Amino acid sequence: MGSLLKSVALAAGLGLVALQPTQALADPLQAAVGNEHRSEKNAARDEFRHPYEVLSFFGVSPDMTVVEIWPASGWWTEILAPYLAANGQYYAAHFPDNNFLPFYKPARKRFSQKLAANPELYGKVKLTSFFPPEEAEIAPEGSADAVLTFRNVHNWIRFKFEQQAFEQFYKALKPGGVLGVVEHRAKPGTSVEQMDKTGYVTEEYTKQLAKNAGFIFEESSEVNANPADTKDHPKGVWTLPPTNALKDQDREKYQAIGESDRFVLRFRKPKE
């Protein structure tokens, strides 16, 4: 028996751990992605969202302090919260509960209920708010190892606070911290007006927002690329699954395309 296995067996014998040696050697991120607590509906979207590959690309480890921006119903929360529970910290910077938009308050309430319903998984989650130009902290200044956002930049363009958003992320991160951005990818040269209308955002515009805030661009990943997405749909990106804005009209066509073509970008706050 190797030294690591001996240590695991000894700890188990002393009642310090409940894991078997094979479990202790398993990839904790893979375990979080494959955990049975995830809803079947959410797990079914892994083929388009590739959570293991995306979080690995962002360099998220179990001992990090991670802020997710606008977790909505908690798709990524089901992975990140238990993954970070033992040695890290997960901040859910959700919609504010006093916002003027009617969708936001009930969405936050449902998310809060999700957390409260399973304290074993979500008891350590810290729920904060994000909606510039409000000054509420998404996490204490300089405390986060990573700030992650998934398919949100187009929303901030609509509210015209996309630059302020990136500035808040910069403020929350430690020097050397990571900003991970996933977004529906527009064709190069798409205007900001069209980004707002269609939900597709150019990589160039996103990189410029990050640069303006002080970030350094590190690398991109094509893990969420979808060459079948022509990006010229009647109701923009919302024509595609999972929104299916046209409902049954041409449903088979859009189901065959699948979810949108997305870029995955990693930025870093410079070390001081």
Coordinates of C-alpha atoms in Angstrom, one line a residue:
M1 CA 0.0 0.0 0.0
G2 CA 1.4 3.4 -1.0
S3 CA 2.0 6.1 1.6
L4 CA -1.1 8.1 0.5
L5 CA -3.3 5.1 0.7
K6 CA -1.9 4.3 4.1
S7 CA -2.6 7.8 5.3
V8 CA -6.2 7.6 4.1
A9 CA -6.7 4.2 5.7
L10 CA -5.3 5.4 9.0
A11 CA -7.4 8.5 9.0
A12 CA -10.5 6.5 8.2
G13 CA -9.7 4.1 11.0
L14 CA -9.4 7.0 13.4
G15 CA -12.8 8.3 12.3
L16 CA -11.3 11.4 10.7
V17 CA -12.6 10.8 7.2
A18 CA -15.5 8.9 5.7
L19 CA -14.0 8.4 2.2
Q20 CA -12.7 5.2 0.8
P21 CA -9.1 5.4 -0.6
T22 CA -10.4 5.3 -4.2
Q23 CA -12.8 8.2 -3.5
A24 CA -10.0 10.2 -1.8
L25 CA -7.9 9.8 -4.9
A26 CA -10.7 10.9 -7.2
D27 CA -10.7 14.3 -8.9
P28 CA -12.8 16.5 -6.6
L29 CA -14.0 18.7 -9.5
Q30 CA -15.2 15.7 -11.4
A31 CA -16.9 14.5 -8.3
A32 CA -18.7 17.8 -7.9
V33 CA -19.8 17.8 -11.5
G34 CA -21.1 14.3 -11.2
N35 CA -22.6 14.6 -7.8
E36 CA -26.1 13.1 -7.5
H37 CA -27.6 16.3 -5.9
R38 CA -27.5 18.0 -9.3
S39 CA -30.9 18.2 -11.0
E40 CA -31.3 15.9 -14.0
K41 CA -32.4 19.0 -16.1
N42 CA -29.3 20.9 -15.2
A43 CA -26.9 17.9 -15.8
A44 CA -28.5 17.3 -19.2
R45 CA -27.0 20.6 -20.3
D46 CA -23.4 19.6 -19.6
E47 CA -22.9 18.6 -23.3
F48 CA -23.3 22.3 -24.1
R49 CA -21.8 24.0 -21.1
H50 CA -18.9 21.6 -20.3
P51 CA -18.6 22.6 -16.6
Y52 CA -15.6 20.4 -15.8
E53 CA -13.6 21.7 -18.8
V54 CA -14.6 25.4 -18.2
L55 CA -13.8 25.4 -14.5
S56 CA -10.5 23.6 -15.1
F57 CA -9.6 26.2 -17.7
F58 CA -10.4 29.0 -15.2
G59 CA -8.1 27.2 -12.7
V60 CA -10.8 27.0 -10.0
S61 CA -9.5 24.9 -7.1
P62 CA -11.3 23.7 -3.9
D63 CA -9.5 26.1 -1.6
M64 CA -10.4 29.3 -3.5
T65 CA -12.7 32.1 -2.8
V66 CA -15.0 32.3 -5.9
V67 CA -17.6 34.9 -6.8
E68 CA -20.3 33.9 -9.3
I69 CA -22.1 36.9 -10.8
W70 CA -25.9 36.5 -11.3
P71 CA -26.2 32.7 -10.6
A72 CA -30.0 32.9 -11.5
S73 CA -31.5 29.6 -10.6
G74 CA -28.2 28.1 -9.5
W75 CA -27.0 25.9 -12.4
W76 CA -23.4 26.5 -11.5
T77 CA -24.1 26.8 -7.8
E78 CA -25.0 23.0 -7.7
I79 CA -21.3 22.4 -8.7
L80 CA -19.4 25.3 -7.1
A81 CA -21.0 25.5 -3.7
P82 CA -20.2 21.9 -2.6
Y83 CA -16.9 21.9 -4.4
L84 CA -15.7 24.9 -2.4
A85 CA -17.6 24.1 0.9
A86 CA -14.8 22.4 2.8
N87 CA -11.8 24.6 2.1
G88 CA -12.9 27.5 0.0
Q89 CA -15.7 30.1 -0.1
Y90 CA -18.5 30.6 -2.7
Y91 CA -20.1 34.0 -3.1
A92 CA -23.4 34.2 -5.0
A93 CA -23.7 37.8 -6.3
H94 CA -27.3 37.6 -7.2
F95 CA -30.0 40.0 -8.4
P96 CA -30.8 42.6 -5.7
D97 CA -34.1 41.9 -3.9
N98 CA -35.2 45.6 -4.1
N99 CA -34.7 46.0 -7.8
F100 CA -37.2 47.7 -10.1
L101 CA -37.3 44.8 -12.5
P102 CA -40.2 42.4 -11.6
F103 CA -38.2 39.3 -12.6
Y104 CA -35.3 39.9 -10.2
K105 CA -37.0 39.7 -6.8
P106 CA -38.8 36.4 -7.3
A107 CA -35.7 34.9 -8.9
R108 CA -33.5 35.8 -5.9
K109 CA -36.3 34.5 -3.6
R110 CA -36.3 31.1 -5.4
F111 CA -32.5 31.0 -5.2
S112 CA -32.6 31.7 -1.5
Q113 CA -35.1 29.0 -1.0
K114 CA -32.9 26.6 -2.9
L115 CA -30.0 27.3 -0.5
A116 CA -32.2 27.0 2.6
A117 CA -33.7 23.7 1.4
N118 CA -30.3 22.0 1.5
P119 CA -28.1 23.5 4.2
E120 CA -25.7 20.5 4.0
L121 CA -24.7 21.5 0.5
Y122 CA -25.3 25.3 0.6
G123 CA -24.9 26.3 4.2
K124 CA -21.7 28.1 3.6
V125 CA -22.8 30.1 0.6
K126 CA -22.6 33.9 1.1
L127 CA -25.4 35.6 -0.8
T128 CA -24.6 39.1 -2.0
S129 CA -26.0 41.5 -4.7
F130 CA -24.8 42.8 -8.0
F131 CA -26.4 45.6 -10.0
P132 CA -24.2 48.6 -10.8
P133 CA -24.1 51.5 -10.1
E134 CA -25.3 50.2 -6.7
E135 CA -22.3 50.1 -4.3
A136 CA -23.1 46.8 -2.6
E137 CA -20.1 44.5 -2.4
I138 CA -20.1 41.3 -4.4
A139 CA -17.4 40.2 -2.0
P140 CA -15.0 42.1 0.3
E141 CA -12.5 44.2 -1.7
G142 CA -9.4 42.2 -2.7
S143 CA -10.7 38.9 -1.2
A144 CA -11.6 36.8 -4.3
D145 CA -9.4 34.4 -6.1
A146 CA -11.8 34.2 -9.0
V147 CA -14.8 36.0 -10.3
L148 CA -16.9 34.0 -12.8
T149 CA -19.7 35.1 -15.1
F150 CA -21.7 32.9 -17.5
R151 CA -23.7 34.5 -20.4
N152 CA -24.3 37.8 -18.7
V153 CA -22.4 40.5 -20.6
H154 CA -25.2 41.1 -23.1
N155 CA -27.5 41.9 -20.1
W156 CA -25.1 44.5 -18.8
I157 CA -24.9 46.1 -22.3
R158 CA -28.7 46.4 -22.1
F159 CA -28.5 48.2 -18.8
K160 CA -25.5 50.2 -20.0
F161 CA -23.3 49.3 -17.0
E162 CA -21.0 46.8 -18.7
Q163 CA -17.9 48.8 -18.0
Q164 CA -18.9 49.4 -14.3
A165 CA -19.4 45.6 -14.0
F166 CA -15.9 44.8 -15.0
E167 CA -14.6 47.5 -12.6
Q168 CA -16.5 45.9 -9.7
F169 CA -14.9 42.5 -10.6
Y170 CA -11.5 44.1 -10.5
K171 CA -12.1 45.6 -7.1
A172 CA -13.3 42.3 -5.6
L173 CA -10.3 40.3 -6.8
K174 CA -7.0 39.8 -5.2
P175 CA -3.9 40.8 -7.1
G176 CA -3.3 37.9 -9.4
G177 CA -6.9 36.8 -9.3
V178 CA -8.8 35.4 -12.3
L179 CA -11.8 36.7 -14.1
G180 CA -13.6 34.0 -16.2
V181 CA -16.1 35.1 -18.8
V182 CA -18.4 32.9 -20.9
E183 CA -20.7 34.6 -23.4
H184 CA -22.7 34.0 -26.6
R185 CA -20.2 34.9 -29.4
A186 CA -21.2 37.5 -32.0
K187 CA -19.6 37.7 -35.4
P188 CA -16.6 40.2 -35.5
G189 CA -17.7 43.7 -36.2
T190 CA -21.1 43.4 -34.7
S191 CA -22.3 46.7 -33.3
V192 CA -23.1 47.3 -29.6
E193 CA -26.7 47.9 -30.7
Q194 CA -26.9 44.5 -32.3
M195 CA -25.3 42.9 -29.3
D196 CA -28.1 44.3 -27.2
K197 CA -30.7 43.2 -29.6
T198 CA -29.4 39.6 -30.3
G199 CA -27.7 38.6 -27.1
Y200 CA -24.5 37.8 -28.9
V201 CA -21.4 39.8 -27.9
T202 CA -18.0 40.0 -29.7
E203 CA -14.9 38.8 -28.1
E204 CA -13.2 42.1 -29.0
Y205 CA -15.7 44.2 -27.1
T206 CA -15.4 41.9 -24.0
K207 CA -11.7 42.1 -24.1
Q208 CA -11.8 45.8 -24.3
L209 CA -14.1 46.1 -21.3
A210 CA -11.7 44.0 -19.3
K211 CA -8.7 45.9 -20.5
N212 CA -10.3 49.2 -19.6
A213 CA -10.9 47.9 -16.0
G214 CA -7.2 46.9 -15.7
F215 CA -7.3 43.2 -16.5
I216 CA -4.7 41.3 -18.6
F217 CA -6.1 38.9 -21.2
E218 CA -4.5 35.5 -20.8
E219 CA -6.2 32.8 -22.9
S220 CA -9.3 31.7 -24.7
S221 CA -10.9 28.3 -24.9
E222 CA -13.1 26.8 -27.7
V223 CA -14.6 24.2 -25.4
N224 CA -18.1 25.8 -25.8
A225 CA -17.8 26.6 -29.5
N226 CA -20.8 25.6 -31.7
P227 CA -20.1 26.0 -35.4
A228 CA -23.7 25.1 -36.2
D229 CA -24.9 28.3 -34.7
T230 CA -25.4 30.8 -37.5
K231 CA -26.3 33.7 -35.1
D232 CA -29.0 35.1 -37.4
H233 CA -32.1 33.8 -35.6
P234 CA -35.4 35.6 -35.5
K235 CA -35.3 36.2 -31.8
G236 CA -31.6 36.4 -31.4
V237 CA -29.9 33.8 -29.1
W238 CA -33.1 33.2 -27.3
T239 CA -34.4 31.4 -30.3
L240 CA -32.1 28.5 -29.4
P241 CA -32.4 26.1 -26.5
P242 CA -32.9 26.3 -23.6
T243 CA -35.1 29.4 -24.1
N244 CA -36.8 28.3 -27.3
A245 CA -38.4 31.7 -27.8
L246 CA -40.3 30.5 -30.9
K247 CA -41.8 27.6 -29.0
D248 CA -42.9 24.9 -31.5
Q249 CA -42.1 27.0 -34.6
D250 CA -39.1 25.3 -36.4
R251 CA -38.4 23.6 -33.1
E252 CA -36.6 20.6 -34.6
K253 CA -34.3 23.0 -36.6
Y254 CA -33.2 24.9 -33.5
Q255 CA -32.9 21.8 -31.3
A256 CA -30.6 20.3 -33.9
I257 CA -28.4 23.4 -33.7
G258 CA -28.3 23.1 -29.9
E259 CA -27.2 25.9 -27.5
S260 CA -25.3 28.9 -28.7
D261 CA -21.8 29.3 -29.9
R262 CA -19.9 30.7 -26.9
F263 CA -16.5 32.1 -26.1
V264 CA -14.6 31.3 -22.9
L265 CA -12.1 34.0 -21.9
R266 CA -9.7 34.1 -18.9
F267 CA -8.3 37.4 -17.6
R268 CA -6.1 38.1 -14.7
K269 CA -5.7 41.1 -12.3
P270 CA -2.0 42.1 -12.3
K271 CA 0.0 41.2 -9.3
E272 CA 1.1 44.3 -7.4

